[in-house]
mmCIF file of C-alpha atoms in Angstrom:
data_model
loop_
_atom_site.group_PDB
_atom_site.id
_atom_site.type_symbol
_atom_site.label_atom_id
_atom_site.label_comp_id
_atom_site.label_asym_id
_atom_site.label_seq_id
_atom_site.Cartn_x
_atom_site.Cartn_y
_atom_site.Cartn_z
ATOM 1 C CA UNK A 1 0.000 0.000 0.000
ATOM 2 C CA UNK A 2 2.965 2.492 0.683
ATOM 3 C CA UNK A 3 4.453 1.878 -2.553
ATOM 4 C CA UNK A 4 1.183 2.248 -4.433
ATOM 5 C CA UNK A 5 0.542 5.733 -2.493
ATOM 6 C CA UNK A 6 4.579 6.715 -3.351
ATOM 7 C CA UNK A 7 3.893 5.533 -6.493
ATOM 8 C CA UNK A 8 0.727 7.651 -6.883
ATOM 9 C CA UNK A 9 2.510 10.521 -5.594
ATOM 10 C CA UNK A 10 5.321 11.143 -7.762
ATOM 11 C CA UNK A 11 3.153 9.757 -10.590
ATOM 12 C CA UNK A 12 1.153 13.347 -9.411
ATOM 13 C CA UNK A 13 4.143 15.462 -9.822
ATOM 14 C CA UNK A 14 5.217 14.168 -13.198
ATOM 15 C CA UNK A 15 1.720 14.399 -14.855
ATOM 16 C CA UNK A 16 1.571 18.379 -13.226
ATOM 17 C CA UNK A 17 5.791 19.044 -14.280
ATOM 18 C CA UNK A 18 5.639 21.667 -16.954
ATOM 19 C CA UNK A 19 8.552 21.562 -19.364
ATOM 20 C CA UNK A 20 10.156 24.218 -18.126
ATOM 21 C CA UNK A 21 13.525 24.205 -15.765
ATOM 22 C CA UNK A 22 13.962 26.488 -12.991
ATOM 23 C CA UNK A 23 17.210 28.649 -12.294
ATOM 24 C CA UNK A 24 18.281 29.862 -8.850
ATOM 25 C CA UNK A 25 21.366 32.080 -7.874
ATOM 26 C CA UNK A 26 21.627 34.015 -4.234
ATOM 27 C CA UNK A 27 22.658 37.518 -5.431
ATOM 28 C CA UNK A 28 22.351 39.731 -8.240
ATOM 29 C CA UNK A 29 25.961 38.832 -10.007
ATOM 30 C CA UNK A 30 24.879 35.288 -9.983
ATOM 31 C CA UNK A 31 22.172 35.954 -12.264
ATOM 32 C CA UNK A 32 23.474 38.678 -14.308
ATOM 33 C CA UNK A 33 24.980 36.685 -16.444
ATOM 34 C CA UNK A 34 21.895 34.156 -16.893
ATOM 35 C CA UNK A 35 19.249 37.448 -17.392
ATOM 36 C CA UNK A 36 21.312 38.766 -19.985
ATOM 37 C CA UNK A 37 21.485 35.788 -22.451
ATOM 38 C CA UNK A 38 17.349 35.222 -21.642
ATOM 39 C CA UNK A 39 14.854 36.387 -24.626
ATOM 40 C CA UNK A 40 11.050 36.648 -24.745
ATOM 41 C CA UNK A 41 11.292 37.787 -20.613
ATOM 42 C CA UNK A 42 8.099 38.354 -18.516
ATOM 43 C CA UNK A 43 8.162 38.900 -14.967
ATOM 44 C CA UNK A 44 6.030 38.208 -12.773
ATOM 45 C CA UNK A 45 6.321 39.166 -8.611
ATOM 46 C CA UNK A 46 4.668 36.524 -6.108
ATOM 47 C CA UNK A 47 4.911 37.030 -2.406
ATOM 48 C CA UNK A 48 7.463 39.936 -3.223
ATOM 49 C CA UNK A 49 9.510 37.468 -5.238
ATOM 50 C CA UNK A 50 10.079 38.292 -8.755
ATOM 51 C CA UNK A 51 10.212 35.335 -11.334
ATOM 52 C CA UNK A 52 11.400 36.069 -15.134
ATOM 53 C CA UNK A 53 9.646 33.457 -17.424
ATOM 54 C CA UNK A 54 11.737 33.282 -20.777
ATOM 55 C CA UNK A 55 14.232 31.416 -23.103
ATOM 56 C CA UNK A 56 17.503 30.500 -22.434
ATOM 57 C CA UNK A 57 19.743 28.862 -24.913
ATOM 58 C CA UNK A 58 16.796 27.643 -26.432
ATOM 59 C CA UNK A 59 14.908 26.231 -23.565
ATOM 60 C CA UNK A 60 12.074 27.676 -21.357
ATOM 61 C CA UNK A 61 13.311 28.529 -17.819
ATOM 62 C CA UNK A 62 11.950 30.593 -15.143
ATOM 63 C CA UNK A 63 14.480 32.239 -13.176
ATOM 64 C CA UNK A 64 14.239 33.735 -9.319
ATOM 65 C CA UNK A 65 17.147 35.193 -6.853
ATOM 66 C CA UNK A 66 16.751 33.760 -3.541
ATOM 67 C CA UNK A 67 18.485 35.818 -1.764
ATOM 68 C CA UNK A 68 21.574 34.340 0.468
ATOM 69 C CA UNK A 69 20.891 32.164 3.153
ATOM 70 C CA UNK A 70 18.580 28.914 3.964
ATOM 71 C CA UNK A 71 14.994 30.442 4.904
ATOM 72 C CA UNK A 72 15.449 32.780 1.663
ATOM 73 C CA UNK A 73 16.150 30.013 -0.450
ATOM 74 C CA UNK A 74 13.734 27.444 0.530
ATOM 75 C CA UNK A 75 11.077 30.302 0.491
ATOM 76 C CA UNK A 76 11.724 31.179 -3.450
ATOM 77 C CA UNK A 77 11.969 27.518 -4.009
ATOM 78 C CA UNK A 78 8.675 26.445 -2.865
ATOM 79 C CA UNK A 79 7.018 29.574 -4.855
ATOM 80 C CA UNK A 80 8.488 28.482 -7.732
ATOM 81 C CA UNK A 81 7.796 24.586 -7.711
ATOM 82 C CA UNK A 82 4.083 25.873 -6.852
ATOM 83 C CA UNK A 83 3.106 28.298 -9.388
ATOM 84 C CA UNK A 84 5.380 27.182 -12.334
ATOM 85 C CA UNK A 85 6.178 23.303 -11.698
ATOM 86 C CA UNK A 86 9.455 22.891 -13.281
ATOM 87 C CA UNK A 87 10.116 19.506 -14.445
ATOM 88 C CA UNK A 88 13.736 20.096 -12.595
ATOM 89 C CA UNK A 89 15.842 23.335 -10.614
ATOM 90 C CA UNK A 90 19.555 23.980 -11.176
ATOM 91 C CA UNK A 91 21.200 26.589 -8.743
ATOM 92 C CA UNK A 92 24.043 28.830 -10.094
ATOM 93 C CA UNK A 93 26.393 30.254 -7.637
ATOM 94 C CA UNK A 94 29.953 30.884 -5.915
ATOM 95 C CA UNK A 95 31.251 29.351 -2.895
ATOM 96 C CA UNK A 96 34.440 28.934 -0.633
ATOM 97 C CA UNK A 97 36.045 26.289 -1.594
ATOM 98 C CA UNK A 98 36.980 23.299 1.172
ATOM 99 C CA UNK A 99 38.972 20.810 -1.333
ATOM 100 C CA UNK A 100 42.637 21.794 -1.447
ATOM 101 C CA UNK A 101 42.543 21.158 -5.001
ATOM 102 C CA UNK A 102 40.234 24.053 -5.604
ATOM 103 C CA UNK A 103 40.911 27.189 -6.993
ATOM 104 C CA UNK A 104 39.077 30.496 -7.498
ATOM 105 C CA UNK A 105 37.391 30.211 -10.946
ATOM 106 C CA UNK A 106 37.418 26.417 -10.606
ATOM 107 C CA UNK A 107 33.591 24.882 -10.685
ATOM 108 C CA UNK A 108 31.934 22.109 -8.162
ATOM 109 C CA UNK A 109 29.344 20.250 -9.817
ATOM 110 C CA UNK A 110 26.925 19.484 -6.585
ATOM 111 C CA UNK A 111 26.699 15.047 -6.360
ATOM 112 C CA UNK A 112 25.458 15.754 -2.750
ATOM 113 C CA UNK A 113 24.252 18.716 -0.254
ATOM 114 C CA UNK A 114 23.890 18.313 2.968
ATOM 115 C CA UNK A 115 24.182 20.956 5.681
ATOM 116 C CA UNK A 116 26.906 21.874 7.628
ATOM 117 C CA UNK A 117 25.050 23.669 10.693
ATOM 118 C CA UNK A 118 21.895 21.253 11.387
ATOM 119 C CA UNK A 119 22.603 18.852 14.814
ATOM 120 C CA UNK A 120 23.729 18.909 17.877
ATOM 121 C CA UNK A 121 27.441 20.478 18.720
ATOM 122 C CA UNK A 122 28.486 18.562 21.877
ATOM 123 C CA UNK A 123 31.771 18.568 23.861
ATOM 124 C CA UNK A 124 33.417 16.327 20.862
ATOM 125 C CA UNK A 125 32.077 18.247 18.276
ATOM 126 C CA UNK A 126 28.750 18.351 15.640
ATOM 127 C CA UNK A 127 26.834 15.873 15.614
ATOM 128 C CA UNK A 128 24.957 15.878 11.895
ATOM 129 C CA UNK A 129 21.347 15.147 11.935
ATOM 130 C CA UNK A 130 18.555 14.473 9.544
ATOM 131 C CA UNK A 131 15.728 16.985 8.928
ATOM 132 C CA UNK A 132 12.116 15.450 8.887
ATOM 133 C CA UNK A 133 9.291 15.667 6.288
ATOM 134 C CA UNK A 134 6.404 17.787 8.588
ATOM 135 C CA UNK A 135 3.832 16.532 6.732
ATOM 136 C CA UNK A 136 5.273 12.330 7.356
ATOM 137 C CA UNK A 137 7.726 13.421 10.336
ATOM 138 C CA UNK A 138 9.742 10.760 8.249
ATOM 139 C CA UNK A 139 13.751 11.636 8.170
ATOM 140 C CA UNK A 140 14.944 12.964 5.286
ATOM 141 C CA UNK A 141 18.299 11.737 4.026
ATOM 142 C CA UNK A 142 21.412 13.128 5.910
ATOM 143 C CA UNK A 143 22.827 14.301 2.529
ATOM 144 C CA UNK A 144 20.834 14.794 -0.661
ATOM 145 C CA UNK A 145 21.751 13.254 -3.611
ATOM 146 C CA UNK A 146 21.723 15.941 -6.930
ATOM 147 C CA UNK A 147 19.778 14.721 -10.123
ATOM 148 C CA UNK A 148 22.095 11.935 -11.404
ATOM 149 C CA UNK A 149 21.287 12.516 -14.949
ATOM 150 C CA UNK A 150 21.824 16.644 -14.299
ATOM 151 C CA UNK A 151 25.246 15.738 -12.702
ATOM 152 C CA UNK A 152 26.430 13.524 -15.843
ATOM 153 C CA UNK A 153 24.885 16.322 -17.981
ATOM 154 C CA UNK A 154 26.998 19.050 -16.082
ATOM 155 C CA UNK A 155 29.767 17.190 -16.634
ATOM 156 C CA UNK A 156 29.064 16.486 -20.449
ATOM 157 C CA UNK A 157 28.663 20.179 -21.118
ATOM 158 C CA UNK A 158 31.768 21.301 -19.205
ATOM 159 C CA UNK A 159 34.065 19.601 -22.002
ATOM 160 C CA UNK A 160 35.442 22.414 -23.660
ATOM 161 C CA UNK A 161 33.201 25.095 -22.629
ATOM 162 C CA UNK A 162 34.487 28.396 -22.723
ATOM 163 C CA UNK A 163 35.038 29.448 -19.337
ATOM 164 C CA UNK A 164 36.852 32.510 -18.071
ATOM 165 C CA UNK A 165 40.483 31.874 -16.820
ATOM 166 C CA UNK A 166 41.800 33.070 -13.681
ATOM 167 C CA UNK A 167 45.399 34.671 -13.936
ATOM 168 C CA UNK A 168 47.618 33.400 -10.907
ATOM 169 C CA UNK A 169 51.688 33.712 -10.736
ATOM 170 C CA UNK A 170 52.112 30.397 -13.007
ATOM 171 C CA UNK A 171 49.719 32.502 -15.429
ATOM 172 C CA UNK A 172 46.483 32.272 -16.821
ATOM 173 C CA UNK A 173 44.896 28.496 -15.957
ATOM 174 C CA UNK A 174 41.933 26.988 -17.030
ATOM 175 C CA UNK A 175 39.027 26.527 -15.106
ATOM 176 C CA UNK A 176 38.945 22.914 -13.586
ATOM 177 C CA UNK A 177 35.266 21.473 -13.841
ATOM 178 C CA UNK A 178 35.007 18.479 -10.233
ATOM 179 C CA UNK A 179 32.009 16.467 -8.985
ATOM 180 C CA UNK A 180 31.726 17.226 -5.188
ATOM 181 C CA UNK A 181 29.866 17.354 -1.567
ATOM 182 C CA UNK A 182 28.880 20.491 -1.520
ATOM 183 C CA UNK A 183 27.719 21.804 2.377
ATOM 184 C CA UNK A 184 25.298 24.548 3.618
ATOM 185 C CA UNK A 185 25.254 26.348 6.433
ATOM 186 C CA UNK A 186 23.795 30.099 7.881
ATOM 187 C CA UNK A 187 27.803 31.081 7.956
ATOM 188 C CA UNK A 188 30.114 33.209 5.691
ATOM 189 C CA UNK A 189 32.801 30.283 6.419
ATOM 190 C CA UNK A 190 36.631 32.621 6.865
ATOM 191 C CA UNK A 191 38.385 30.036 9.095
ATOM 192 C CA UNK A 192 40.913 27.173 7.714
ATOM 193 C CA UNK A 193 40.001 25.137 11.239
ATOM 194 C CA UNK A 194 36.311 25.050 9.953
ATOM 195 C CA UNK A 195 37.639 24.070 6.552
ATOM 196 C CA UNK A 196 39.549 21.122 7.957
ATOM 197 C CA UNK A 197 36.892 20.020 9.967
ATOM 198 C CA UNK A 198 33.957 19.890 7.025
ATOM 199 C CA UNK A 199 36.787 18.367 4.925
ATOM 200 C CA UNK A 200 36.957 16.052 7.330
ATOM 201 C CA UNK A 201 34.127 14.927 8.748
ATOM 202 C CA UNK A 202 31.924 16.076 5.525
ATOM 203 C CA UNK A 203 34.169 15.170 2.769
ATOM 204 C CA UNK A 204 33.353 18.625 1.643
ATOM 205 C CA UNK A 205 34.482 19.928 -1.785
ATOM 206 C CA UNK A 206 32.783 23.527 -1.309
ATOM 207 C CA UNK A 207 30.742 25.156 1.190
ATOM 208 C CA UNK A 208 27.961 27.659 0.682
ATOM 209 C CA UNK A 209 24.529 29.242 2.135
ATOM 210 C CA UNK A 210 21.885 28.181 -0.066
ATOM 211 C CA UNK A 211 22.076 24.575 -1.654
ATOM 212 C CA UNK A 212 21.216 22.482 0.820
ATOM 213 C CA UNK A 213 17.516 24.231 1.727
ATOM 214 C CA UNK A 214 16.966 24.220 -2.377
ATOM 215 C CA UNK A 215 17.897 20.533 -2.184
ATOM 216 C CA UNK A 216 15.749 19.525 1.115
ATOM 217 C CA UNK A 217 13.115 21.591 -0.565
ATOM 218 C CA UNK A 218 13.132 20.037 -3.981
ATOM 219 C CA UNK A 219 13.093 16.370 -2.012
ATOM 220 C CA UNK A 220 10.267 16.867 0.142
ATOM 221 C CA UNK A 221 8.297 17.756 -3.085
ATOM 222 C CA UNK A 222 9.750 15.518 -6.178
ATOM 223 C CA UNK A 223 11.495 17.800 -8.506
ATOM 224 C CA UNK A 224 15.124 16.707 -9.774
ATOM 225 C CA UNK A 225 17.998 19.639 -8.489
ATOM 226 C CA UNK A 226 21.522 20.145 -9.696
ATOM 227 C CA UNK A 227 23.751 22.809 -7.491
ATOM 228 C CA UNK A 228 26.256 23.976 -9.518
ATOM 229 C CA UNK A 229 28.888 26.574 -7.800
ATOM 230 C CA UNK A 230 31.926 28.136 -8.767
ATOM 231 C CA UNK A 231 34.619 28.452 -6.276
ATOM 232 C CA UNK A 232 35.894 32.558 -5.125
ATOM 233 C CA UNK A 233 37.719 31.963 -2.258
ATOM 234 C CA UNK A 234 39.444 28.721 -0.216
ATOM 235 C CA UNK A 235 36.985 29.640 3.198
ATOM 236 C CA UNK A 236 40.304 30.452 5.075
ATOM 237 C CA UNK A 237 41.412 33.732 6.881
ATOM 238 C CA UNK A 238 41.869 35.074 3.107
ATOM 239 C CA UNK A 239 38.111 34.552 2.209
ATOM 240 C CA UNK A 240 36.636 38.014 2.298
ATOM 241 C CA UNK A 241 39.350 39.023 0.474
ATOM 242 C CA UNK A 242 39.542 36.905 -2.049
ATOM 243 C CA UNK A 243 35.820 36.532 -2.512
ATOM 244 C CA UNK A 244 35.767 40.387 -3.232
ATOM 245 C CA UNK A 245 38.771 39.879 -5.936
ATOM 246 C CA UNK A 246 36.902 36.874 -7.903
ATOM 247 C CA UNK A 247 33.555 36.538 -6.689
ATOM 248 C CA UNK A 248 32.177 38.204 -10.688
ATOM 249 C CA UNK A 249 34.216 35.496 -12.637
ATOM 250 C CA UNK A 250 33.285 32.972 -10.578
ATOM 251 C CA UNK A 251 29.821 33.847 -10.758
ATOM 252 C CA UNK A 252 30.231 33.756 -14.532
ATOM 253 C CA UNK A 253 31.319 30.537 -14.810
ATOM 254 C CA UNK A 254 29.021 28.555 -12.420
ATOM 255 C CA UNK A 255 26.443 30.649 -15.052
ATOM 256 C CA UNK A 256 28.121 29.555 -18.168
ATOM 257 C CA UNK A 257 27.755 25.731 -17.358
ATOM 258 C CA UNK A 258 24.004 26.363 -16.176
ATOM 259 C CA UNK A 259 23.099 27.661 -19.286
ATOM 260 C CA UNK A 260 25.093 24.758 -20.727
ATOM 261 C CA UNK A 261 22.756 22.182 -18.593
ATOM 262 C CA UNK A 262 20.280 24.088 -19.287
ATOM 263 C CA UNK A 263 20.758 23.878 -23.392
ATOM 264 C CA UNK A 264 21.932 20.170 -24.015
ATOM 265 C CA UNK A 265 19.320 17.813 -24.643
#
């Protein structure tokens, strides 16, 4: 009987999914980029939220800013999943990076989100738990798996995709394009302790303010999400900094490969 009712469920969301793919970004130079590049825009403002209906790249999206942080995001998610039904969201966005390997300009395709700030912090540290569903008080999944088939698509696109390069001492480098655990929390994270501990305990590849509450979202109501965020800083004492240097090319970028996805059949 469960399966027939889960069954009956998502068969609910499918049959209501309009072909149409929502875009998210936090701040205005996330979505600069993205508005730019739309045609055929129409906006329309719900619960003080404006959504722009148009085309980009050839596809029909509707696009939103959040605004940064959890409650923001979750908010504009829900309004958009209710009065446009997008068959699937993709986020586009910066983020510290938490993986070593990372470098301003480089791009973390989201595999999982989980957050970073939801438990208990005891005398040996956080203790991660799982949100509930209020409507089943069932648990939700610890971390959130991104769209499988968005992920591989990300991926696809990124292949020689012009992205803008970052100039460092060596010189100008390429963009690198990594599948990663991307974690969410209500902190600007400017502290290489924090960043060993989420690396460590989290397996964290990037950390950021939004994802996570688009991703919980998204679960509790059946629509396939892909977080896609390009790193401006390495979260350490140099993150403010640094984030103020690169935080417009790396905004371009994570943009670049959304309208990619967003594109490819």
């Amino acid at each position: 009987m469960k399966k027939l009712l889960l069954l009956s469920l998502l068969f609910s969301f499918h049959a209501q999914a309009q072909d149409i793919t929502g875009v998210l970004g936090a701040f205005p130079p996330e979505l600069v980029l993205l508005q730019s590049k739309m045609e055929n825009k129409q906006d329309t403002v719900i619960a003080q939220v404006r959504f722009t209906k148009g085309i980009l790249n050839g596809r029909p999206v509707v696009l939103a800013q959040t605004g940064i942080g959890k409650v923001n995001a979750a908010i504009t998610t829900i309004l958009m999943i209710e009065h446009f039904k997008p068959r699937e969201i993709v986020f586009s966005g910066i983020a510290g990076g938490i993986d070593p390997a990372l470098l301003p300009g480089d791009i973390v395709v989201g595999t999982q989100i989980t957050y970073h700030d939801f438990g208990a912090v005891e005398d040996g540290g956080m203790h991660y738990w799982a949100t509930k569903n209020p409507s089943t008080m069932k648990e939700n999944p610890v971390t959130f798996d991104c769209d499988p088939a968005l992920v591989q698509k990300a991926v696809s696109v990124s292949n020689g995709l012009a992205l803008a390069k970052i100039n460092r001492e060596t010189g100008s480098v390429a963009p690198a394009v990594r599948k990663g655990i991307i974690v969410t929390g209500d902190v600007f994270v400017s502290s290489g302790i924090v960043t060993t501990r989420l690396r460590k305990e989290l397996n964290a590849a990037a950390t950021e303010m939004e994802g996570a509450a688009i991703a919980q979202t998204c679960y509790q109501q059946n629509v396939p999400f892909l977080i896609i965020r390009s790193i401006s800083d390495n979260a350490n004492h140099k993150a403010k900094d640094d984030m103020m240097t690169f935080y417009e090319i790396a905004a371009q970028n994570a943009a670049t490969l959304v309208m990619a996805v967003v594109g490819a059949k």
